[in-house]
Coordinates of C-alpha atoms and ligand atoms in Angstrom, one line a residue:
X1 CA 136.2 80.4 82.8
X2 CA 132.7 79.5 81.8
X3 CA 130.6 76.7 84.0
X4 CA 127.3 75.0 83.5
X5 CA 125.0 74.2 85.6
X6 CA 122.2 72.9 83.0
X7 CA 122.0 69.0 84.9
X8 CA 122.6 70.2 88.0
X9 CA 119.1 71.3 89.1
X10 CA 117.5 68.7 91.6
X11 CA 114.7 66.9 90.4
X12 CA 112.1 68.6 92.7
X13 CA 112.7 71.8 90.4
X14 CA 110.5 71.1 87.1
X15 CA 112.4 70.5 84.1
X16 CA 109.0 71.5 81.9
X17 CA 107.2 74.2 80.8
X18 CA 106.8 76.5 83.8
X19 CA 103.9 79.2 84.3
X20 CA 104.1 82.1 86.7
X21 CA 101.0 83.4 88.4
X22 CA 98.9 86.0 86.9
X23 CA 99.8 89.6 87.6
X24 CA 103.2 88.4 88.6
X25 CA 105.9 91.1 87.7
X26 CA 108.6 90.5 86.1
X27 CA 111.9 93.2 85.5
X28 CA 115.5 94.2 86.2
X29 CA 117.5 96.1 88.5
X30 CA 120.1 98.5 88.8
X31 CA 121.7 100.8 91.3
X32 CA 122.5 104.6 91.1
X33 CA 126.3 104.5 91.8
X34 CA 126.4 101.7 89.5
X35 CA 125.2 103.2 86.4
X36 CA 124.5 106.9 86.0
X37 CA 127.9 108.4 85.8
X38 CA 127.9 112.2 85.9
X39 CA 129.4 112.5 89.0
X40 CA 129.9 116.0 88.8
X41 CA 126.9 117.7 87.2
X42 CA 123.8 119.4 88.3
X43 CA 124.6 119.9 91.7
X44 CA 125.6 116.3 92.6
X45 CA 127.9 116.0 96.2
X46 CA 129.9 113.8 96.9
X47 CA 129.3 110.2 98.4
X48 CA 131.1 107.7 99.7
X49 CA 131.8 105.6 96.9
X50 CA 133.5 108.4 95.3
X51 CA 136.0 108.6 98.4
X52 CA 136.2 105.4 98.5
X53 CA 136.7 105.0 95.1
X54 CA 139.7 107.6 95.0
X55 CA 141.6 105.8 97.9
X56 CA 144.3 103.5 96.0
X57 CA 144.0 100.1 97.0
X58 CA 140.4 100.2 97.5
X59 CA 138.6 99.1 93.9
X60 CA 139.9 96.5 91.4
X61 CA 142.0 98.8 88.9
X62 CA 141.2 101.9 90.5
X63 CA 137.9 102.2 88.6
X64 CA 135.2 104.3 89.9
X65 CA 131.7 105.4 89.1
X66 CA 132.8 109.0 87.6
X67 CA 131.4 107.7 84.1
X68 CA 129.9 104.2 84.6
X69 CA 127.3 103.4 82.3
X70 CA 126.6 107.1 81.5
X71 CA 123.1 106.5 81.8
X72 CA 122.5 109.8 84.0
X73 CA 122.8 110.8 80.0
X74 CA 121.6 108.0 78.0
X75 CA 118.0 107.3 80.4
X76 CA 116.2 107.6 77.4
X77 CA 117.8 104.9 75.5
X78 CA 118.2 102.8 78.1
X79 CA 114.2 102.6 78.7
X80 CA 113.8 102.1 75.2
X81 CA 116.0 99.5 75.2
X82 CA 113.9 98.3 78.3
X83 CA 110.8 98.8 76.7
X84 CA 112.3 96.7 73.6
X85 CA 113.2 93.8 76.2
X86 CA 109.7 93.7 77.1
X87 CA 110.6 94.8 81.0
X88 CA 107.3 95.5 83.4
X89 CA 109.0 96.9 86.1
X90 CA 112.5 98.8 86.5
X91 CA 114.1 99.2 90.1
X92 CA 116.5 101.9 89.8
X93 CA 118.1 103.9 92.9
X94 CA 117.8 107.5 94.0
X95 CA 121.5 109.1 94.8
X96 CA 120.9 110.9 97.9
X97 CA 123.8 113.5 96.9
X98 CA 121.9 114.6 93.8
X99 CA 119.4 115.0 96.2
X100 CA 121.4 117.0 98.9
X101 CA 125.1 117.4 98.1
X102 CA 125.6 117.5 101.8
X103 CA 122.8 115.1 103.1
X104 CA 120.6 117.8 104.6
X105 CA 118.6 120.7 103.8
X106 CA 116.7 122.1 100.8
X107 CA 116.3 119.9 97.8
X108 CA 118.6 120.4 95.0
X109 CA 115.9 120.8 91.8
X110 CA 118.0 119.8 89.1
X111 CA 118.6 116.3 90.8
X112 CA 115.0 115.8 91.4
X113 CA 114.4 116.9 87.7
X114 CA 117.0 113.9 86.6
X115 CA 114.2 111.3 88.6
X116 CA 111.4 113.4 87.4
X117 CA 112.4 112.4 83.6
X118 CA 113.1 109.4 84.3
X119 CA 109.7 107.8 86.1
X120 CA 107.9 110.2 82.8
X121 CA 109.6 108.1 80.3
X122 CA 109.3 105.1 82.0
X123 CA 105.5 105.4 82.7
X124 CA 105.6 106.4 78.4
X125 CA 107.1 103.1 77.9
X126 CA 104.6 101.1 79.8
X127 CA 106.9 100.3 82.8
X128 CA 106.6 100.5 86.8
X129 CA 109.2 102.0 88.6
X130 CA 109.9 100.7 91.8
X131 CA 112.5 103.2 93.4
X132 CA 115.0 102.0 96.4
X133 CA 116.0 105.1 98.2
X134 CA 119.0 104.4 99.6
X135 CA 121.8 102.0 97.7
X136 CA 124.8 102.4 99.5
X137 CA 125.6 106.1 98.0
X138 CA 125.8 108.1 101.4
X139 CA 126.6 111.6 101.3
X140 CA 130.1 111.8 102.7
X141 CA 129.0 115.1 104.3
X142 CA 127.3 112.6 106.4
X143 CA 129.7 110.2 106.6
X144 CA 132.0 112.8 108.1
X145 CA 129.7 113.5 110.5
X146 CA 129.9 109.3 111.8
X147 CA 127.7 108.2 108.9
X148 CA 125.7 105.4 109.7
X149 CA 127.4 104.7 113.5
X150 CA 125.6 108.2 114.0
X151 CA 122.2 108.3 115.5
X152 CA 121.7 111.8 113.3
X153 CA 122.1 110.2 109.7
X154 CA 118.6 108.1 110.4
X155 CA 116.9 111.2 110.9
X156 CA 118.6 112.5 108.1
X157 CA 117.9 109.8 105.6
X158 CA 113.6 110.4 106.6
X159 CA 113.8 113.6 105.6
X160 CA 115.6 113.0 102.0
X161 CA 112.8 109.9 101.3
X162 CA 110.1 112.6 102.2
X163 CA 111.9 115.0 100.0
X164 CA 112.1 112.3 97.2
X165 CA 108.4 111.5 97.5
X166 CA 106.8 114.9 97.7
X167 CA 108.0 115.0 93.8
X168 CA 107.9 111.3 92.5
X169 CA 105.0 110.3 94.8
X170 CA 102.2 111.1 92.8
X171 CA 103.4 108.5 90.0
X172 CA 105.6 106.3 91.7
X173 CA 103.3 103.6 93.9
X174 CA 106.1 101.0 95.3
X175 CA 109.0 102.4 97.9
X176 CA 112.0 100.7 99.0
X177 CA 113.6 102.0 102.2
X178 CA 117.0 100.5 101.9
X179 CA 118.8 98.1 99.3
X180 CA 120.7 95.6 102.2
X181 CA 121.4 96.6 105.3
X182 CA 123.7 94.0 106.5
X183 CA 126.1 95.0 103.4
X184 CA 125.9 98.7 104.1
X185 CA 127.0 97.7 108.1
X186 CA 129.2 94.8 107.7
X187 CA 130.7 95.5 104.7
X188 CA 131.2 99.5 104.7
X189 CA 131.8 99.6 109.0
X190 CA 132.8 95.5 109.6
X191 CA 135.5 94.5 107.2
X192 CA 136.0 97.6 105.3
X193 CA 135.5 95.8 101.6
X194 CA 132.8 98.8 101.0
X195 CA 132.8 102.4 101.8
X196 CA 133.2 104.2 103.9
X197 CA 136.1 101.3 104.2
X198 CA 135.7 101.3 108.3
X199 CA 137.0 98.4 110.4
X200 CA 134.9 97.8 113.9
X201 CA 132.6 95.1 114.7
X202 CA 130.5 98.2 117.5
X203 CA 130.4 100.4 114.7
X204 CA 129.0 97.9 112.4
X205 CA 126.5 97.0 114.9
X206 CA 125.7 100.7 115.7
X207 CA 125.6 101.4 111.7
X208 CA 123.1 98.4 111.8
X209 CA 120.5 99.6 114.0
X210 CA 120.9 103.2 112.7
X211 CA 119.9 102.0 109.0
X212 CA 117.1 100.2 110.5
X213 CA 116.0 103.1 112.3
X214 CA 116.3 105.0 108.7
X215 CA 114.1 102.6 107.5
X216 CA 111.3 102.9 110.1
X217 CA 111.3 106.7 110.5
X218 CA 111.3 107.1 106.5
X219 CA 108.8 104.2 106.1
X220 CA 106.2 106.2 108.5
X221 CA 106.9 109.2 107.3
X222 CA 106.3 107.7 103.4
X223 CA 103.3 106.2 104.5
X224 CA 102.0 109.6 105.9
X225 CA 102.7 111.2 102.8
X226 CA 100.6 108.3 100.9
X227 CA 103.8 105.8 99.7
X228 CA 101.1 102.8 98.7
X229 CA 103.5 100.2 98.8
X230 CA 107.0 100.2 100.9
X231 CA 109.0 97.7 100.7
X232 CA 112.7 96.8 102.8
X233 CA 115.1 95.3 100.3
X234 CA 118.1 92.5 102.7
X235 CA 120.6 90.2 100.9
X236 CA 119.4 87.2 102.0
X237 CA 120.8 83.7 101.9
X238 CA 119.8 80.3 102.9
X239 CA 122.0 79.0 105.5
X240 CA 123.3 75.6 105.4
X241 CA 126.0 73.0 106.3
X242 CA 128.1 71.5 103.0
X243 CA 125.7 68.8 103.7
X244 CA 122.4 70.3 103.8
X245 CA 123.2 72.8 100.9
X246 CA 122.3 69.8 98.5
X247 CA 119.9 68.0 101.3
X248 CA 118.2 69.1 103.4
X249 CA 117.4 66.5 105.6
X250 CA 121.3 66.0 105.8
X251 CA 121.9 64.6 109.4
X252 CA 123.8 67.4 111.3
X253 CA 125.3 67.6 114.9
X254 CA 124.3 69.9 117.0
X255 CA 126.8 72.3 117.0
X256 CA 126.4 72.6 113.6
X257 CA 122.5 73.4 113.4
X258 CA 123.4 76.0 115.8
X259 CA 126.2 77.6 113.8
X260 CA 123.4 77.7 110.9
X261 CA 121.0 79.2 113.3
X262 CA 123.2 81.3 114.4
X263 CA 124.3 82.7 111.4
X264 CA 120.9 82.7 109.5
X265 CA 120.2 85.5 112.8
X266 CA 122.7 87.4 112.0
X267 CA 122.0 87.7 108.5
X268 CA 117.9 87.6 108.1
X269 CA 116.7 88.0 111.2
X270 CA 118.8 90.3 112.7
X271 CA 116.7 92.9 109.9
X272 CA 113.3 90.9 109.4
X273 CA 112.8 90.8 113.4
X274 CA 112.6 94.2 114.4
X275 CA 111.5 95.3 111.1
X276 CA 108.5 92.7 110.9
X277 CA 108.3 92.2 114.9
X278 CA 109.9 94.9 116.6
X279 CA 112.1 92.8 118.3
X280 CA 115.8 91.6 118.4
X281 CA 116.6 88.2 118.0
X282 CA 118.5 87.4 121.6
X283 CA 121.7 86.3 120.3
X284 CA 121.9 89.2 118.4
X285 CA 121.3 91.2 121.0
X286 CA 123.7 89.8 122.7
X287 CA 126.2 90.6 120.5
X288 CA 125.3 94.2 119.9
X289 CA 126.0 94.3 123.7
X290 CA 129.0 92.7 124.0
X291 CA 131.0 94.9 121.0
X292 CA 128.5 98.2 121.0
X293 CA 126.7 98.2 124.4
X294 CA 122.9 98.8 124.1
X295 CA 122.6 102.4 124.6
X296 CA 122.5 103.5 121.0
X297 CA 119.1 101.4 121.0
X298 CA 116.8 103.8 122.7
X299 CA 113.6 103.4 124.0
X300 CA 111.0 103.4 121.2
X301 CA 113.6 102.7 118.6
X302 CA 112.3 98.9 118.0
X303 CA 108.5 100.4 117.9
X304 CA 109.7 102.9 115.4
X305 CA 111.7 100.7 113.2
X306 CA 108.5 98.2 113.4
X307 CA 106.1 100.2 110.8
X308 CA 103.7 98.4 108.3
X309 CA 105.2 97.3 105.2
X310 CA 103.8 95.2 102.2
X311 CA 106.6 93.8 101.2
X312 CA 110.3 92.1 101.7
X313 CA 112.9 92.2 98.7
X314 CA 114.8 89.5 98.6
X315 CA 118.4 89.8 96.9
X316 CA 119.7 85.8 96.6
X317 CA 122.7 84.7 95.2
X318 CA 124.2 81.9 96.9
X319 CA 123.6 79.8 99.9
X320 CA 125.6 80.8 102.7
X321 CA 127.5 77.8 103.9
X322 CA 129.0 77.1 107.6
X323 CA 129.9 74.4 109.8
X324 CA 130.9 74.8 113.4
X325 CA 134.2 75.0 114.0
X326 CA 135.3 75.5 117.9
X327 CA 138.2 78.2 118.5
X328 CA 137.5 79.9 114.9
X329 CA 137.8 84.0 115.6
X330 CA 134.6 85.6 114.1
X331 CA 134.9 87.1 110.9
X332 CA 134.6 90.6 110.7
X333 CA 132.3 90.8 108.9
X334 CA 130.5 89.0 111.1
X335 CA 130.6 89.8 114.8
X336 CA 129.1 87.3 116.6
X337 CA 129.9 84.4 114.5
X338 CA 133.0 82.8 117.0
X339 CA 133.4 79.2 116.3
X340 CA 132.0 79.2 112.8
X341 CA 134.1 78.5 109.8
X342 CA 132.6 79.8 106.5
X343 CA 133.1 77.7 103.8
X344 CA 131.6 76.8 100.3
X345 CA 129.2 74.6 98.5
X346 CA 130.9 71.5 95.7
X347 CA 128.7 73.5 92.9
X348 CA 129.5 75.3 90.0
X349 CA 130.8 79.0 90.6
X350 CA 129.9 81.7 88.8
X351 CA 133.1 84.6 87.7
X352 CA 132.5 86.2 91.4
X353 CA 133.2 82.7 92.7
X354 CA 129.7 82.2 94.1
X355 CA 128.6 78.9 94.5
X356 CA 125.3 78.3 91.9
X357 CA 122.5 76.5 93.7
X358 CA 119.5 77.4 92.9
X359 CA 117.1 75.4 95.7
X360 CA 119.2 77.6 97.8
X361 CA 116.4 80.1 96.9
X362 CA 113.2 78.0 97.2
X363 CA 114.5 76.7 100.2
X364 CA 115.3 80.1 101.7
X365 CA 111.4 81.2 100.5
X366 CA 109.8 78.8 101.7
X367 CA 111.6 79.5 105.4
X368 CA 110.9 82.8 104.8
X369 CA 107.3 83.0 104.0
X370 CA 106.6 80.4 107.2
X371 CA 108.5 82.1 109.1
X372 CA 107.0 86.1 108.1
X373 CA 103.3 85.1 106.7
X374 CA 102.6 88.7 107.0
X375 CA 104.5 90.3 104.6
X376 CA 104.5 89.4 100.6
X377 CA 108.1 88.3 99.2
X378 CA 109.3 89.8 95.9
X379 CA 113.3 88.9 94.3
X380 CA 114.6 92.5 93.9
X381 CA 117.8 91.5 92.7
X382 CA 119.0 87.7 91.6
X383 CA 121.6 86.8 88.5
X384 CA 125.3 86.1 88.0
X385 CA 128.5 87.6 86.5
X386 CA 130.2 85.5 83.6
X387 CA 133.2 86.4 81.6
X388 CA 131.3 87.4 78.6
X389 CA 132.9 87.8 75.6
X390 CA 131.5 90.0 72.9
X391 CA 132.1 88.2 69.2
X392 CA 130.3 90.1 65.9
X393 CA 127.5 92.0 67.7
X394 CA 126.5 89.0 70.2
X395 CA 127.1 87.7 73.8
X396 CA 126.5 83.8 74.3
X397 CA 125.8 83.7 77.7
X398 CA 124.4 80.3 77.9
X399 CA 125.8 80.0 81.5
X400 CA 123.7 83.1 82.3
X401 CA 120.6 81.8 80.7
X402 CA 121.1 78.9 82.5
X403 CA 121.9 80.1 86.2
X404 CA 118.5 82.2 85.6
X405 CA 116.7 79.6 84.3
X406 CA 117.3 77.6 87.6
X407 CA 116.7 80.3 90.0
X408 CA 113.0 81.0 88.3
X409 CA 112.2 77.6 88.6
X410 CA 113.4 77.6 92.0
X411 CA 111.0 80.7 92.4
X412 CA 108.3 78.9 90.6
X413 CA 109.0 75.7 92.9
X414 CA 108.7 78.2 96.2
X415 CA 105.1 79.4 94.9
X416 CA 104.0 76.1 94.1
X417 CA 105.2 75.8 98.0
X418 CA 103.1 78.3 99.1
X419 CA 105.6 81.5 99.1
X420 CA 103.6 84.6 98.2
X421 CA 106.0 85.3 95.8
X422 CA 104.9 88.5 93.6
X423 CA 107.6 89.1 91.5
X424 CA 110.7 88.7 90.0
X425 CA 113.8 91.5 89.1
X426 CA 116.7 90.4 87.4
X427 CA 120.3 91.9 88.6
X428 CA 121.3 93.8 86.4
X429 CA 119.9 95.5 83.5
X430 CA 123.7 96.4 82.2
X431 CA 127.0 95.8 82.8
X432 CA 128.4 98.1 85.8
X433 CA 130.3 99.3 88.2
X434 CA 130.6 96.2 90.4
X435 CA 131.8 98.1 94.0
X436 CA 135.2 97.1 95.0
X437 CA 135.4 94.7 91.8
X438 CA 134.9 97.6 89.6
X439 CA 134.1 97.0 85.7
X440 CA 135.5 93.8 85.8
X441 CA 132.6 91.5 86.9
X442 CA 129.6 91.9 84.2
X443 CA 126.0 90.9 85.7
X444 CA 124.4 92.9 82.8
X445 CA 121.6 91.3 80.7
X446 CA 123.0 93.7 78.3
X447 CA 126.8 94.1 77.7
X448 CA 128.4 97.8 77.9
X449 CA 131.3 98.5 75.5
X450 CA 132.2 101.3 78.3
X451 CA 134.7 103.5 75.6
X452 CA 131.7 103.8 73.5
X453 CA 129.0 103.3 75.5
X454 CA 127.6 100.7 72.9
X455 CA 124.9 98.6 74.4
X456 CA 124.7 94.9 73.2
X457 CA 121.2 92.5 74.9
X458 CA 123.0 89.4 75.5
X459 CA 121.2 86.0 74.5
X460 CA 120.2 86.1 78.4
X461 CA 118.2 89.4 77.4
X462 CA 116.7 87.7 74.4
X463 CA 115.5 84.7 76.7
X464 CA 114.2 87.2 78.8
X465 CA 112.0 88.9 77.0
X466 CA 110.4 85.7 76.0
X467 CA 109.7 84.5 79.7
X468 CA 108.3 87.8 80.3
X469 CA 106.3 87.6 77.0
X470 CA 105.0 83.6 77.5
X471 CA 105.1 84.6 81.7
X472 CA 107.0 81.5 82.2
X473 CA 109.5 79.2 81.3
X474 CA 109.6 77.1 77.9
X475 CA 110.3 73.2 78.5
Ligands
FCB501 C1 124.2 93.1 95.5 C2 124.0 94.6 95.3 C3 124.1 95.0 93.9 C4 125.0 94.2 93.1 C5 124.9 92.7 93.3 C6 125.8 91.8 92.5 O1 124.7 92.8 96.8 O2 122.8 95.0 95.9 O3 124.3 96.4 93.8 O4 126.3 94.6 93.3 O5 125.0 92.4 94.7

């Protein structure tokens, strides 16, 4: 089913011609798991999203990442094709078990090498890297060991960034820690959608705090070792009543603004706070308490997680809507959430189901950027799956074109706000391996033929490259 949402922007986002800010950087996105295939070669271990992968029952059609995009083989096309879409900037992921097969110990060369190539041809083509270190690929040697609910893998995951920077660092400038945290917790230790597939609202908490750990201790060690920009990458929604999605001055009772409140701590701030502040929000904290107890949070630990960074990555998708709803169990992937019901906004959905609003995200930058004025805001990762279909050599994704068309102009709207803004990365480069929804689900700007490994820039891609080449949006 295809849905449009041309008509449905709200008047405050500009229907005309639309021009970004100088130096503002525009790109795509992808993720290692996701894309590169070769799950076996060159000394690669396993992760977690391979067991998880295996384990029937686990990923739409039992499809897994063994092949993917095959672009652990094809980097070189794939940057030309890049480099023919007119991309800046490319956000890729490092798989840690390329790295270390087992999560720890000497560097494996050839998967270094694989990276090595890759940033080269990239820099040939006139394109930044900007490399997230950590995207949900754990080395199930680790996970073995507790994974994320064990102190150890946060100590662990520093030395791998280190490891990663002492051979990319002299040409790669902008670092991302981890790609969202709250997924990684809530969905691979909450409700088990994502590996490792565990089910318990402590260990999600514990996994929580452990990956935030990771991302102060690799953050200070990266800066040591002369990282010039580091970044922390959340999955970040606006939080709203059915009401408010569509106004915002919506009158709301009182249990409801605190089921937003609520819910917008346990998603943003729960990871901005003691990244940006070095503190817990106090409901959360309460709720680590109450299903983890605080003593995997020792002393230090907030100071640690609390290092300098330039800049938070902002994944949007959707608005996440709730309404207070007394009695209601929390969701588990939500500990914490009892007596809110989760519900959805009266928009247009994309193939995933997610609701399309697109002041969702100026709305959630604005908040953001009064909220945190002392970090810059960049989108690391914003677009939509459609069911493309591929008819003599071309993809008509005008449903695409127009759900990014909206969410720019709602970034464009945010900086006209005030929102230091700096730069915007599409999700996703190529079709891929979309987690437990496998192949089905198709964010690409390019489609993937996977038996042949064709690639095909969808219309979206040829829009694209013309916003990046005018560096804004036609009327
Ligand atoms: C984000 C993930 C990314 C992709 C998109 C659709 O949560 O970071 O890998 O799956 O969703």
């Amino acid at each position: 089913m295809t849905v449009t949402t041309r008509g449905t922007a709200p008047s405050y986002l500009t229907q005309g011609r639309v021009d970004f800010p100088e130096r503002f950087v525009w790109g795509a996105a992808t993720a290692s798991y996701q894309i590169e295939g070769a799950a076996k070669e060159d000394g690669r271990g396993r992760s977690i999203w391979d067991t998880f992968s295996d384990t029937p029952g686990k990923v739409f059609n039992g499809d897994n990442g063994e092949v993917a995009c095959d672009h652990y083989h094809r980097y070189a096309d794939d940057v030309r094709l890049m480099r023919d879409l007119g991309l800046r900037a490319y956000r890729f992921s490092v798989a840690w078990p390329r790295i270390q097969a087992d999560g720890s110990g000497a560097p494996n060369g050839l998967g270094l090498d694989f990276y090595d190539r890759l940033v080269d041809e990239l820099l040939d083509a006139d394109i930044t890297p900007y490399v997230t270190l950590y995207h949900w690929d754990l080395p199930q040697a680790l996970e073995d060991g507790g994974g994320w609910t064990a102190r150890d893998t946060a100590y662990r995951f520093a030395d791998y960034a280190v490891a990663v920077h002492a051979r990319l660092g002299d040409r790669v400038r902008s670092w991302t820690t981890l790609n969202e945290p709250w997924v990684s917790a809530f969905l691979g230790y909450g409700n088990g959608v994502h590996a490792p597939g565990r089910r318990d609202p402590g260990d999600a908490l514990r996994a929580a705090h452990h990956l935030l750990l990771g991302h102060g201790l690799s953050a200070q060690a990266l800066r040591s070792a002369g990282a010039e920009e580091l970044m922390l990458v959340i999955n970040s929604s606006l939080v709203a009543t059915p009401a408010q999605v569509h106004d915002p001055a919506a009158a709301v009772s009182e249990a409801d603004a605190a089921a937003v409140e609520r819910v917008h701590s346990l998603l943003n701030r729960q990871f901005l706070d003691p990244a940006l502040r070095g503190e817990y929000p106090a409901e959360v904290l309460a709720t680590v308490e109450r299903h983890a107890g605080l003593e995997h949070i020792q002393d230090g630990d907030l100071k640690t997680i609390n290092q300098p960074i330039d800049l938070v990555g902002i994944n949007y998708y959707n608005p996440c809507v709730v309404e207070a709803a007394p009695g209601e169990p929390a969701d588990a992937a939500w500990p914490g959430s009892e007596d809110v019901r989760f519900a959805t906004a009266d928009a247009p959905k994309t193939a995933m189901g997610w609701p399309i609003v697109p002041t969702g995200l100026s709305r959630l930058l604005l908040r953001l950027s009064q909220d945190y004025p002392e970090v810059g805001l960049f989108i690391t990762e914003n677009g939509a799956a459609f069911d493309d279909v591929l008819t003599e050599g071309r993809v008509h994704d005008e449903d695409r074109i127009s759900y990014l068309d909206g969410h720019l102009r709602a970034v464009h709207a945010a900086v006209e706000g005030g929102a230091d803004v700096r730069g915007y990365l599409a999700w996703s480069l190529l079709d891929n391996f979309e987690w437990a929804e496998g192949y089905r689900r198709r964010f690409g700007l390019v489609y993937v033929d996977y038996p042949t490994q064709t690639r095909t820039p969808k219309d979206s891609a040829l829009w694209y490259r013309d916003v990046i080449g005018r560096n804004g949006l036609a009327g």
